[in-house]
Every structure is written in C-alpha cells, then in structure tokens.
Tab-separated table of C-alpha atoms in Angstrom:
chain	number	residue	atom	x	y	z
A	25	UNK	CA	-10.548	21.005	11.671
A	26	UNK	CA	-9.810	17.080	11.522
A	27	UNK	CA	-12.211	15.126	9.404
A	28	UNK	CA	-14.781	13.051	11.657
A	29	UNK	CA	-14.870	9.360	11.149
A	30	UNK	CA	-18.643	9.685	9.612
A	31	UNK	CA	-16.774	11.975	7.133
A	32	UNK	CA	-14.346	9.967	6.331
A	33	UNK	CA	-16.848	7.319	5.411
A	34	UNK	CA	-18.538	9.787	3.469
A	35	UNK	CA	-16.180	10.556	1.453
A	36	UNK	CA	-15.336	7.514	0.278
A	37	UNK	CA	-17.964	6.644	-0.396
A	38	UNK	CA	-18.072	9.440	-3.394
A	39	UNK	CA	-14.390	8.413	-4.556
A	40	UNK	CA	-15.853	4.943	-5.009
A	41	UNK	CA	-18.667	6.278	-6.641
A	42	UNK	CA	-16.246	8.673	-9.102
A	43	UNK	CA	-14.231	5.945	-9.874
A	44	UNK	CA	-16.917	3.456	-10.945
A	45	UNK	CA	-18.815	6.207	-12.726
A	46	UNK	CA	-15.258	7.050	-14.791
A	47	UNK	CA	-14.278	3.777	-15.481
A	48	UNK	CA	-17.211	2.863	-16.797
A	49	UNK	CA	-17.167	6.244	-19.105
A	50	UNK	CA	-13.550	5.173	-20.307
A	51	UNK	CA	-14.680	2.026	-21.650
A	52	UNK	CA	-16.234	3.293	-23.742
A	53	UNK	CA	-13.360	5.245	-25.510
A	54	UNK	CA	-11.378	4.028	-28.186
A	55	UNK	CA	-8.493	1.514	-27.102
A	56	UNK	CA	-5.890	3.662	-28.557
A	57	UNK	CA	-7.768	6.273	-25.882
A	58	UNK	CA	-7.500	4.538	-22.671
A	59	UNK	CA	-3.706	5.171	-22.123
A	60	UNK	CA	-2.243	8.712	-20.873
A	61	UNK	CA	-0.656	9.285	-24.011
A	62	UNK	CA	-3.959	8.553	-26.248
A	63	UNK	CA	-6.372	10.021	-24.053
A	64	UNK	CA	-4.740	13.414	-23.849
A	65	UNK	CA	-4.774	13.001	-27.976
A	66	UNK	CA	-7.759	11.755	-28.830
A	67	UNK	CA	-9.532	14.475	-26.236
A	68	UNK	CA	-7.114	17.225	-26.536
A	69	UNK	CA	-6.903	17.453	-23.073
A	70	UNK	CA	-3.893	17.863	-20.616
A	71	UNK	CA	-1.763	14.623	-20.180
A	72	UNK	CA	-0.958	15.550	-16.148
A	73	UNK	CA	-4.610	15.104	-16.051
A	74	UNK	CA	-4.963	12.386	-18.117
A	75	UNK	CA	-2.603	10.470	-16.245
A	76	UNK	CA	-4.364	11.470	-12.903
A	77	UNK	CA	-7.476	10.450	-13.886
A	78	UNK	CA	-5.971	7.223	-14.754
A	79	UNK	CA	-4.294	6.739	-11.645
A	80	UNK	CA	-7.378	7.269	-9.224
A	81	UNK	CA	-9.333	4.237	-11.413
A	82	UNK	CA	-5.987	1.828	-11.817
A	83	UNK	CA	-3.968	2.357	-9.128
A	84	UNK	CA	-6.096	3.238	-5.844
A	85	UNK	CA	-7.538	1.195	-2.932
A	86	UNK	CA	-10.251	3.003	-1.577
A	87	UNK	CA	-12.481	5.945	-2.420
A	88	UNK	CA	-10.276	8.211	-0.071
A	89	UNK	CA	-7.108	7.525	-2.563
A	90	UNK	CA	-9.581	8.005	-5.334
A	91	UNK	CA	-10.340	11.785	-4.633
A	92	UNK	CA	-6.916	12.136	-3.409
A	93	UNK	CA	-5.527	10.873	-7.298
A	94	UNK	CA	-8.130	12.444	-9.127
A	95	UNK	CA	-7.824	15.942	-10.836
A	96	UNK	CA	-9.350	19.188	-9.615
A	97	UNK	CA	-12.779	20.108	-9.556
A	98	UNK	CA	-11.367	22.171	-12.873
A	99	UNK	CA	-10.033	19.559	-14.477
A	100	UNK	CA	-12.935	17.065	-13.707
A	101	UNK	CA	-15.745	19.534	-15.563
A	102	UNK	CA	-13.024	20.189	-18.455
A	103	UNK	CA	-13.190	16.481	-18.604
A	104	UNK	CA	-16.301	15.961	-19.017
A	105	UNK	CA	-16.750	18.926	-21.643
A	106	UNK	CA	-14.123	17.463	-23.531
A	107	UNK	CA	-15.542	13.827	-23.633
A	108	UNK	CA	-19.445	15.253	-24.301
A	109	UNK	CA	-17.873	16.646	-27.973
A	110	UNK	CA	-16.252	12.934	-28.317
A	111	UNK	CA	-18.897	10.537	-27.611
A	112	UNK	CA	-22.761	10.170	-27.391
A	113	UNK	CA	-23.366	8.546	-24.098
A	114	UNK	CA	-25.937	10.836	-22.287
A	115	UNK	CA	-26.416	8.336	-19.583
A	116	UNK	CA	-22.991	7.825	-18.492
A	117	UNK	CA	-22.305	11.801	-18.889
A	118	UNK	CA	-25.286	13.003	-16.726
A	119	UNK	CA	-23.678	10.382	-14.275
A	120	UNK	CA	-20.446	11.499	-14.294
A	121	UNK	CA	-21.373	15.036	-14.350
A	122	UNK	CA	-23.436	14.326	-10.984
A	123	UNK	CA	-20.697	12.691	-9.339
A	124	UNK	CA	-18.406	15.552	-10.143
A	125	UNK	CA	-21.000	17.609	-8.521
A	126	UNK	CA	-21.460	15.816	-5.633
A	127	UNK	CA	-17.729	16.085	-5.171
A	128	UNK	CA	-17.454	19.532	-5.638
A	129	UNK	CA	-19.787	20.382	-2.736
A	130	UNK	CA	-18.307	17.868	-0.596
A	131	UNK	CA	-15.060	19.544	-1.000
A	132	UNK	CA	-16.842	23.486	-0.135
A	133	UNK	CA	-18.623	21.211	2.771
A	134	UNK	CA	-14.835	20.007	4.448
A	135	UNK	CA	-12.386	21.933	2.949
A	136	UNK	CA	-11.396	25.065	1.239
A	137	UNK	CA	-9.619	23.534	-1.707
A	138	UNK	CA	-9.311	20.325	-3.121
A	139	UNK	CA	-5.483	20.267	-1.966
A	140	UNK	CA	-6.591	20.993	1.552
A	141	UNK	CA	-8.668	18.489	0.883
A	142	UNK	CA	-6.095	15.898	0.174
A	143	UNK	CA	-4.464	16.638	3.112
A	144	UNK	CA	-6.879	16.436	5.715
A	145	UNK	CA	-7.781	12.639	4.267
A	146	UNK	CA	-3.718	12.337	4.114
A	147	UNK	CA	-4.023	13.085	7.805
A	148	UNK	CA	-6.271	11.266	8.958
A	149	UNK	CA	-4.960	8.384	7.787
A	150	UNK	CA	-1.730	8.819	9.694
A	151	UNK	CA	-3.152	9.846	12.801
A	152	UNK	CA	-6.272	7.923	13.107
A	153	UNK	CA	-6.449	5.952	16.096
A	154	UNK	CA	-6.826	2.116	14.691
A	155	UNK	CA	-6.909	0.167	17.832
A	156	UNK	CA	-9.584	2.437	19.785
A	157	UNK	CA	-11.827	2.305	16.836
A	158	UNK	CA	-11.004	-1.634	16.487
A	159	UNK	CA	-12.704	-1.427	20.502
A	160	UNK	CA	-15.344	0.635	19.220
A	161	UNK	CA	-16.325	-1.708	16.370
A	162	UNK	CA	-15.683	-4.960	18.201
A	163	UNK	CA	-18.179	-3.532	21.184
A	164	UNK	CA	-20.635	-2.617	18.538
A	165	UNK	CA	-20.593	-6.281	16.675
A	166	UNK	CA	-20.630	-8.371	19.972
A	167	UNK	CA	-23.773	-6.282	21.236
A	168	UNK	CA	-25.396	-7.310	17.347
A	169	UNK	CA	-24.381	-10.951	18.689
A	170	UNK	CA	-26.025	-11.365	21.505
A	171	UNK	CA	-29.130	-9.631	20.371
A	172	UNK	CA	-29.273	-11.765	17.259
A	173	UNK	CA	-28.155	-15.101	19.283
A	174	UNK	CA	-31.780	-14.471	21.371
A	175	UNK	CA	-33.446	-14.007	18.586
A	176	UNK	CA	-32.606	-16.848	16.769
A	177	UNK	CA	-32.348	-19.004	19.664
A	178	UNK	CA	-29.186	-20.332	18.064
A	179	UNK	CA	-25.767	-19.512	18.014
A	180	UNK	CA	-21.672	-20.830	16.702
A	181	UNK	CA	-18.846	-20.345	19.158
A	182	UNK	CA	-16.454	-20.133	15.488
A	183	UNK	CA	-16.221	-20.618	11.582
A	184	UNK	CA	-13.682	-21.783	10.096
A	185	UNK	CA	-13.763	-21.232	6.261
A	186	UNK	CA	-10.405	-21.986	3.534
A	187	UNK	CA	-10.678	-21.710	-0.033
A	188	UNK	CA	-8.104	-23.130	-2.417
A	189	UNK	CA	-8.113	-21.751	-5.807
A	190	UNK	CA	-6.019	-22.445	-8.896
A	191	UNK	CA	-6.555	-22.545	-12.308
A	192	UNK	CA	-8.998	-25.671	-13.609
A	193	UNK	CA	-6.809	-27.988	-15.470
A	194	UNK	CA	-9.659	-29.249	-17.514
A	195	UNK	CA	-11.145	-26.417	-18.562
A	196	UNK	CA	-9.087	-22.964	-18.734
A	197	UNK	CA	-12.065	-20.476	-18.027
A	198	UNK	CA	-12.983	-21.853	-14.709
A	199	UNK	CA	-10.509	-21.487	-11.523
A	200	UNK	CA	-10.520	-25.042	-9.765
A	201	UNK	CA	-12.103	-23.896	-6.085
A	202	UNK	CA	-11.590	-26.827	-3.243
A	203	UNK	CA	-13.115	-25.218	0.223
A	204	UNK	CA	-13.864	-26.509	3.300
A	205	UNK	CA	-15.928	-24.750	6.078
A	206	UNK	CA	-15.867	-25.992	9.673
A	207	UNK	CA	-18.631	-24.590	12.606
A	208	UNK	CA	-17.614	-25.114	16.030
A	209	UNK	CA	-19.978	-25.009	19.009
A	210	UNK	CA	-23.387	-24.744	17.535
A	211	UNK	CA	-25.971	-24.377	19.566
A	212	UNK	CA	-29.701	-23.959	18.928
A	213	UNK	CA	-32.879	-24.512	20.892
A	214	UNK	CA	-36.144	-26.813	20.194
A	215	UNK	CA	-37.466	-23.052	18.700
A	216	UNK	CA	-34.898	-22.495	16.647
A	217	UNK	CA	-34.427	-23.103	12.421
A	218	UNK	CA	-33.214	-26.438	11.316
A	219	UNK	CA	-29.155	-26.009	10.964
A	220	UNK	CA	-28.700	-25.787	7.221
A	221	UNK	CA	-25.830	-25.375	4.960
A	222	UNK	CA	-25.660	-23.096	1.925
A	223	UNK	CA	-24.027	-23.331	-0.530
A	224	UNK	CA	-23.615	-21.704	-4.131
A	225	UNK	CA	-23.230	-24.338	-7.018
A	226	UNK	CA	-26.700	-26.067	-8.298
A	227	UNK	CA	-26.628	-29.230	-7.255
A	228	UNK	CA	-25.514	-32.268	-9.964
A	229	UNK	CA	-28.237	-34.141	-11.491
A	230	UNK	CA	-28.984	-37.150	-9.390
A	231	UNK	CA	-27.963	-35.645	-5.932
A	232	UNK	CA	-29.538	-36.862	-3.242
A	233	UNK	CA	-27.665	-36.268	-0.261
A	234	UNK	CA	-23.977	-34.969	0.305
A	235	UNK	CA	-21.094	-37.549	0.441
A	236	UNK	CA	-19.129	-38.895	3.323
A	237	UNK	CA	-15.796	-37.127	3.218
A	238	UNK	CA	-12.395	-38.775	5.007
A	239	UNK	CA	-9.268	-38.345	4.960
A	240	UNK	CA	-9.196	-41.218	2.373
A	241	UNK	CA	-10.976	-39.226	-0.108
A	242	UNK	CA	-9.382	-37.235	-2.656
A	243	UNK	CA	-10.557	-35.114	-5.267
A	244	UNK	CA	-13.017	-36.055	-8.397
A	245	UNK	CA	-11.732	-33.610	-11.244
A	246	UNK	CA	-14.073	-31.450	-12.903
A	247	UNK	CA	-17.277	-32.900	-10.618
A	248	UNK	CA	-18.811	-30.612	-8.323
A	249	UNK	CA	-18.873	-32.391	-4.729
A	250	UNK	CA	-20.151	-31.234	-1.250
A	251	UNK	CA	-20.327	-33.675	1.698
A	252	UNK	CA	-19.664	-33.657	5.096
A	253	UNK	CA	-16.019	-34.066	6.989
A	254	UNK	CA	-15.860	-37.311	9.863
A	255	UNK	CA	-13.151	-36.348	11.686
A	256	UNK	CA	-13.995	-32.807	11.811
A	257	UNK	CA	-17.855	-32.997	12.623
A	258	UNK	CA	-20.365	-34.558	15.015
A	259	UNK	CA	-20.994	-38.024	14.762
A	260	UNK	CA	-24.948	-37.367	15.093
A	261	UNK	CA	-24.339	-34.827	12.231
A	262	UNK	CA	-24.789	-37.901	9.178
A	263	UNK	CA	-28.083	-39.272	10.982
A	264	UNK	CA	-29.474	-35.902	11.202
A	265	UNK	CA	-29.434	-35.176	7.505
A	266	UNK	CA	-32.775	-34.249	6.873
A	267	UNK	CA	-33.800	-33.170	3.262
A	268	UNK	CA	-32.212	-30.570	0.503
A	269	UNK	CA	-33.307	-27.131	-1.497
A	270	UNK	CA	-32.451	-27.218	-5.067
A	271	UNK	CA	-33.966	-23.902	-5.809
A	272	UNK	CA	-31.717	-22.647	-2.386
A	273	UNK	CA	-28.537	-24.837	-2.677
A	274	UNK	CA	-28.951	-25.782	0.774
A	275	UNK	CA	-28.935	-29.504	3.187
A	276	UNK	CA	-30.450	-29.158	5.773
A	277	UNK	CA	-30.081	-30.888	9.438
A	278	UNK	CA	-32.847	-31.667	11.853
A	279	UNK	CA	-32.447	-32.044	15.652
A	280	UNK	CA	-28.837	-32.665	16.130
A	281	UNK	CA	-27.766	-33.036	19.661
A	282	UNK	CA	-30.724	-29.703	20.940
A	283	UNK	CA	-30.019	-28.156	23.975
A	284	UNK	CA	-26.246	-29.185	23.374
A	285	UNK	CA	-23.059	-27.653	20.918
A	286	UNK	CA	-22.048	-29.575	18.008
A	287	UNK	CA	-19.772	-28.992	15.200
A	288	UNK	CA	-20.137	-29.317	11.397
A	289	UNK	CA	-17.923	-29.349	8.862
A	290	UNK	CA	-17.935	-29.477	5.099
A	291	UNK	CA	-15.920	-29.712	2.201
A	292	UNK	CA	-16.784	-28.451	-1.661
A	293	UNK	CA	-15.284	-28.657	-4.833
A	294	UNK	CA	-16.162	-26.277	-7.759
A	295	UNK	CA	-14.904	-26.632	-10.880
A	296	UNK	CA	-16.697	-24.308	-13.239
A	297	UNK	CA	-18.002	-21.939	-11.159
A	298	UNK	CA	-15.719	-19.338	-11.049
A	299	UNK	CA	-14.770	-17.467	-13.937
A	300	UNK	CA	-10.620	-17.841	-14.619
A	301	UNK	CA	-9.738	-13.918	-14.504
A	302	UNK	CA	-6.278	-14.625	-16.414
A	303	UNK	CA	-8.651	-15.456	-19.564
A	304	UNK	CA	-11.663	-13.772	-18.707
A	305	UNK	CA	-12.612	-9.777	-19.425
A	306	UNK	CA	-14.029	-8.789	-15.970
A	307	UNK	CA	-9.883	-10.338	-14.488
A	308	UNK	CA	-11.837	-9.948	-11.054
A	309	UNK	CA	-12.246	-13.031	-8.927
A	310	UNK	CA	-14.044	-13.148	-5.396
A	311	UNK	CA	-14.367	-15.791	-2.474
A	312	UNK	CA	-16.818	-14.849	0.203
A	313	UNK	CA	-18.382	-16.348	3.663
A	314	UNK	CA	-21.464	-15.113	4.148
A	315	UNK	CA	-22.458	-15.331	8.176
A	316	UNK	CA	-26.143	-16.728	8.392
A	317	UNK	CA	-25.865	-17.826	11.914
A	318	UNK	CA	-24.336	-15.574	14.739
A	319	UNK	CA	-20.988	-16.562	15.724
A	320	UNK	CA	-18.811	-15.407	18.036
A	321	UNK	CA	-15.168	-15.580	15.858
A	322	UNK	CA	-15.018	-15.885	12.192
A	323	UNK	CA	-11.469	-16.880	10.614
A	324	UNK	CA	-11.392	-17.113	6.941
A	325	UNK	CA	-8.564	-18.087	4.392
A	326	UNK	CA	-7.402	-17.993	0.870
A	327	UNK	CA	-5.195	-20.198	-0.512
A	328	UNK	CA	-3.946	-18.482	-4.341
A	329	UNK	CA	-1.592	-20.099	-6.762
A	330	UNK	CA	1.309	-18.645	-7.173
A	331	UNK	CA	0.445	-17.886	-10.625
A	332	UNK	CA	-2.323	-16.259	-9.934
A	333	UNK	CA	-0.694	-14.402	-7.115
A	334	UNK	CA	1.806	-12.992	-8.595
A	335	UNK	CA	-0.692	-11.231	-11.377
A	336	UNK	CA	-3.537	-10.275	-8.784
A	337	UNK	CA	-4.130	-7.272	-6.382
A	338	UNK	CA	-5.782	-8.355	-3.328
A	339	UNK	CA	-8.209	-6.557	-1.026
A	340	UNK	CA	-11.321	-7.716	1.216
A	341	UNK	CA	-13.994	-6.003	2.614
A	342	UNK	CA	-17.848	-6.484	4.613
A	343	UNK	CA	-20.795	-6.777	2.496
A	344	UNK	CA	-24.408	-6.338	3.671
A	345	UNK	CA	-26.860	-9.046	2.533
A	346	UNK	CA	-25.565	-12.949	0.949
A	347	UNK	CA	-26.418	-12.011	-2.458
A	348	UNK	CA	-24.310	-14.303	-4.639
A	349	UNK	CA	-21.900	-12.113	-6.918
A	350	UNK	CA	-22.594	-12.776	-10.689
A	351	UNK	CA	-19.576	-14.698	-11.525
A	352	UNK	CA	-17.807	-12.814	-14.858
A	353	UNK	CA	-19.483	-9.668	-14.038
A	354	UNK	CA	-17.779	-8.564	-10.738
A	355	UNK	CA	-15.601	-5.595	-10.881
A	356	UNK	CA	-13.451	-5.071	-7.194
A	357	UNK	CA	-14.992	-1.505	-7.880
A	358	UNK	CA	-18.463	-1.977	-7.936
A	359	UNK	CA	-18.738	-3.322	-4.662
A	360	UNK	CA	-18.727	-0.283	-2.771
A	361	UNK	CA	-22.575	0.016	-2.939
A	362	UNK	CA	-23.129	-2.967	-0.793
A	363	UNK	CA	-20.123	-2.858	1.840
A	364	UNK	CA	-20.127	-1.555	4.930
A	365	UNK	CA	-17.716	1.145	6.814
A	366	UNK	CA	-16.023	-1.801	8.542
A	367	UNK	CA	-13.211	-3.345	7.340
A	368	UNK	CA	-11.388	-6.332	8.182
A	369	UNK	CA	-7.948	-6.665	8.424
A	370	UNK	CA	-6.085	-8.897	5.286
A	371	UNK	CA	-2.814	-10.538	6.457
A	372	UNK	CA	-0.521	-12.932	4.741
A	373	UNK	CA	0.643	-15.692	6.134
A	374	UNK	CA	3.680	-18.151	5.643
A	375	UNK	CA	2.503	-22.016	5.752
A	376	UNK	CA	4.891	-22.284	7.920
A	377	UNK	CA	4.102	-19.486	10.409
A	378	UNK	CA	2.583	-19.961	14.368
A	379	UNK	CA	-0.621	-18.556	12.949
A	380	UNK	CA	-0.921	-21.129	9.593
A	381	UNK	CA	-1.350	-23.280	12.266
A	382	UNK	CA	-3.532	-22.255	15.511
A	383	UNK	CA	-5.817	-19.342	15.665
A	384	UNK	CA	-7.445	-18.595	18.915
A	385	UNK	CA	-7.514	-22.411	19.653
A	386	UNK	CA	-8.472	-23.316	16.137
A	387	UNK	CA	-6.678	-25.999	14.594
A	388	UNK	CA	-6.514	-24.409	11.495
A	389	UNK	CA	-3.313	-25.979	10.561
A	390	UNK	CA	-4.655	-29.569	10.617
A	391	UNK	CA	-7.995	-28.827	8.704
A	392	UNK	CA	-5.645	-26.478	5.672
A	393	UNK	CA	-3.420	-30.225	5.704
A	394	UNK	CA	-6.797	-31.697	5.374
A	395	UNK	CA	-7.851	-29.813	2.262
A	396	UNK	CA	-4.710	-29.952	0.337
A	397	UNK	CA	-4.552	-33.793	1.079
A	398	UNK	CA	-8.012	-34.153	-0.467
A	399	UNK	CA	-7.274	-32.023	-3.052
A	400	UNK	CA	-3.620	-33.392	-3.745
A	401	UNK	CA	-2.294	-30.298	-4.606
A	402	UNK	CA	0.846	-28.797	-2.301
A	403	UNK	CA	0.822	-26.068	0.191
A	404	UNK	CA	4.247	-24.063	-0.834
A	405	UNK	CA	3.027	-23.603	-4.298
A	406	UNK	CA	0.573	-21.521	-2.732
A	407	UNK	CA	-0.018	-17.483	-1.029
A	408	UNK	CA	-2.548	-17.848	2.019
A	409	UNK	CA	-4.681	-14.332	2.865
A	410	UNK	CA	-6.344	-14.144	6.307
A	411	UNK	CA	-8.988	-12.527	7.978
A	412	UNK	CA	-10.300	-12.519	11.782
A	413	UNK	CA	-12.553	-11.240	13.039
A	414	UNK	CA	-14.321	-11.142	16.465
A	415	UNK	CA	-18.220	-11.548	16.168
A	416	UNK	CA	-18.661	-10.706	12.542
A	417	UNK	CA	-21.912	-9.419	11.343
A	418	UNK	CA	-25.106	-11.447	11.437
A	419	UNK	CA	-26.434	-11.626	7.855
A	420	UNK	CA	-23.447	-9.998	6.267
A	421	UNK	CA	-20.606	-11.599	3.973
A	422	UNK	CA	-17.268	-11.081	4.322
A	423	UNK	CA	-15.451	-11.166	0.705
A	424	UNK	CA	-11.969	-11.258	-0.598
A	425	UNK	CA	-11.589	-10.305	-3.684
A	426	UNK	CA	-9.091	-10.709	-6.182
A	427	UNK	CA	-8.159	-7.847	-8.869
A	428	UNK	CA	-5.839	-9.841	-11.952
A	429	UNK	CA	-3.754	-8.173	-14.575
C-alpha cells in the first residue's frame, strides 16, 4: 500500500532525528575514526556499513534519504554494540539506541523490510502529486491569512526581503550581511499594534533612531546600520517614527496613514553577526525572514559569493516560532525539531533572468540594484537563491540555510 502523506512526514521526521542523534555520537570518535576506512578499524565493524552510515549524515537532504542511506535495523543495533565497548557516552547511546528503536517499529508499522521500505519512500517521491498538494497547502495558508488578518486588524499585500552575504573584509570570522526588506500595502486599523520592525543585531551605543537611507548612501564598513529606504517607502513613514526596544531590537511606527496601505522599507548592514562558516567549526550559515504580520506573498532572496557558493550546500525550509538561531551553533541538521511539513520551493536565478527582475509585480530587480549600489559590491560575482511563496505562515520564519565544506 502507498505511504500516506502524514506518513511520509512521519518518517522523516525519525531520519532527521537518526541523523542528528548519529552525528552527534560520531563526534565524539577519534578523528582517525570518522572516515569509512577508520571507523570500520577502530570499531571492527563492516566498512559497507560504515560507509552507509556515513552517507545518510554527509550526503542526504531530508530524513526520507536518511533512512533510505542508513544501514539495516541489523546493522544499526551492531552499531551501537560495537560503539558501547568503544566509548563511555551513556547519554548519547541510550539516544541512539531509542532512535534505532523507534525506527525499527516504524519500519514493522509500513513495511515488511527495511528494503521495502526504501522503496515505498523511493516511490512516493516519484509519483507524488506536487502541484495538487501545492493547492492543498496554498488553500490551507490563505484560510490562516484571513483569519489572522481579522485578528490583528492588520495586514501586508507583500514582503520583499534580499540578503547579500560575503565574507567581512575586516574581520575574517564574520560574513559581511547587507539586507534590505521592503513591505508593500500595509494596512492596519485604529485597534491594531503599532507597525514595528525587528530586527536581530543590538543596537550601537548611541542609537537613537534609524538613518535616512538614499540612493546616495553607501556602505559604512564594519558599522552595524539600519534605517529606512526614501524611494522605496512612505513619505509619512520618517514622521511616524515613534520610539525603539533595545531589549527587542525593534523601531517602532505610530499612526502612519490608518485606515489606508503604506509601504516600508529598510535596509541593514551586519558585520559581525554572522559567524564566517569557511573559518568557523559549526561551517553552517543561515538567513531567515520571520513573518510577524500576515501577508499575502512573501518573496525572499539570497545573494552568496561565489566563494562561498561554490563550497556550500544549500537548502531552505519553514520554521515555527522567530526564535533567533544561535549564530556558531547552528547545524542544517538540527533544525528539523522546529520546521514544519511545508516546504518552500529554492530556485536559482541568473541576474540576468525575467524573474531577477519582476516577481508578481514586484520590482525586485530595481530594489537588488539598490542594495548592491549601497553596498558597492557587483551583482555577477554573486549566486541568487529564491523563494515564493503565496500567504506564508503568520508567526513562522522561513530560513535558508547554508551547509559549507
């Protein structure tokens, strides 16, 4: 019998779980130990497996591939009994032996084997039917919309959010981030919050109020700016600056234009914020929008140096909650407790493509040429990642992550 989407979901949910519980239980082996070779040495344990085992924490994409990659049920207890006579972590081995367990009784629950197993995930990934469950999910997010658009009284007909990383020229452990965030169509009733911007970086001593950004300015190097874009924001937007939370890394905005839309837009530089994965031991990066007003169309882009690029794995998924990720902590594989089934679809675009430049009447083109003006670096030396997505999820965040090597 074909596997059920809920099942699906289900079980991926225990491949992500395997693989974080095994990767963290093969840190902890000896260096010479954490190659195929080594491992099946230093454990006396077979290399096929060794290899496999491996392969599901390096080389997969989601916790489907994971149990597909991963050994037998067999090989996963021999495992385990081999690395209990090796190494005295009771913790991580009652973990691992749980997760094994759970697997094993997931695989009686769908399957009769763990190779009949592998190919009932193998086929419903071929045959699954992505644009009637795109319909499904779309239906289900706008419905969230409108019932969290009455609740809050307010509402953004789109967001618009780029981030431009490369490394920090100043400072080698920090990636340089330059990001700009545009809302279109806000709207929000005499009930409704103040309109306030969050942000992540504590705010500089002496801040009082964020700058006046044009397409004059240009960068500051290693100074940690926000302010507020002229040409791509309300005019009443400046005069309605109201007041700012340190302790939240927030500005808020008090009656601008009620009853009526406006649009807001921002720009933010962060220089030592993010951790440079190239030098740094976690080699995970992460950019993230996270939606605290409903909106009706969320595009969101990623600018990566070539550099970078061409040593990273990239992958994105739909978070519940804004918690801020701890920056030089984040693994791409300990996410999976937070995100949800959803997940949006990545593309890659070519500066020079239709789409680099209008998205569903989004001048996303101009505002990307607006960014790399300010932040004088050039567009070609750069590999964009998109993501769209119709009525994302009130009080979710929506993350691309970055896995370097």
């Amino acid at each position: 019998m074909p596997l059920k989407k809920e099942d699906i979901v289900a079980l991926g949910r225990t491949g992500e779980n395997l693989k974080n519980v095994l990767r963290h239980l093969i840190a902890k082996f000896p260096q010479a130990a954490q190659s195929i070779s080594g491992m099946s040495a230093w454990l006396d344990y077979n290399r096929s497996n060794c290899q496999r085992l491996l392969n599901a924490i390096q080389k997969s994409d989601n916790g489907q591939q994971v149990l597909c990659l991963l050994p037998g049920i067999s090989g996963l207890e021999e495992f385990i009994v081999k690395v209990s006579a090796q190494l005295q972590e009771a913790q991580l081995m009652l973990e691992a032996e749980k997760a094994v367990q759970v697997f094993n009784l997931q695989i009686k629950q769908y399957a009769r084997s763990h190779a009949e197993l592998k190919r009932l995930l193998t086929d419903a990934q071929g045959c699954a039917d992505e644009n009637n469950q795109a319909f499904t999910a779309e239906n289900k997010r706008k419905q969230h919309f409108l019932s969290s658009k009455q609740l809050l009284d307010s509402s953004v007909d789109s967001l618009f959010a780029c981030h431009v990383l490369t490394e920090n020229s100043f400072d080698k452990a920090f990636l340089q981030e330059v990001a700009l965030v545009s809302k279109r169509g806000i709207t929000r009733s005499k009930e409704a919050p103040p309109f306030v911007q969050f942000y992540t970086h504590p705010n500089p001593e002496g801040f009082t109020a964020p700058d006046q950004i044009t397409a004059d300015s240009y960068i500051e190097n290693n100074q940690f700016r926000i302010g507020i874009i002229e040409e791509f924001s309300d005019p009443a937007l400046k005069q309605a600056y109201s007041s700012y939370s340190a302790s939240n890394s927030a500005i808020v905005f008090n009656d601008v234009n009620e009853g009526g839309p406006f649009d807001a837009s921002f720009l933010f530089t962060n220089p030592d914020e993010l951790a440079n994965p190239l030098v740094h031991p976690s080699q995970c990066s992460s950019t993230s929008i996270s939606i605290k007003n409903p909106t009706e169309k969320l595009v969101m882009m990623v600018f990566l140096d070539k550099k970078l690029d061409m040593r990273s794995s990239v992958n994105v998924g739909c978070y519940l909650g804004n918690q801020k990720v701890e920056e030089g902590k984040l693994r791409a594989d300990e996410l999976w407790t937070e995100r949800l089934a959803e997940f949006p679809e990545l593309n890659v675009l070519h500066a020079s493509s239709p789409r680099a430049k209008n998205i569903a009447g989004l001048a996303v083109g101009e505002m990307t040429d607006y960014l790399f003006n300010f932040a004088r670096l050039n567009k070609d030396d750069f590999v964009c990642y998109m993501v769209e997505v119709n009525f994302p999820i009130w009080s979710s965040t929506y993350r691309i992550y970055f896995e370097h090597s």
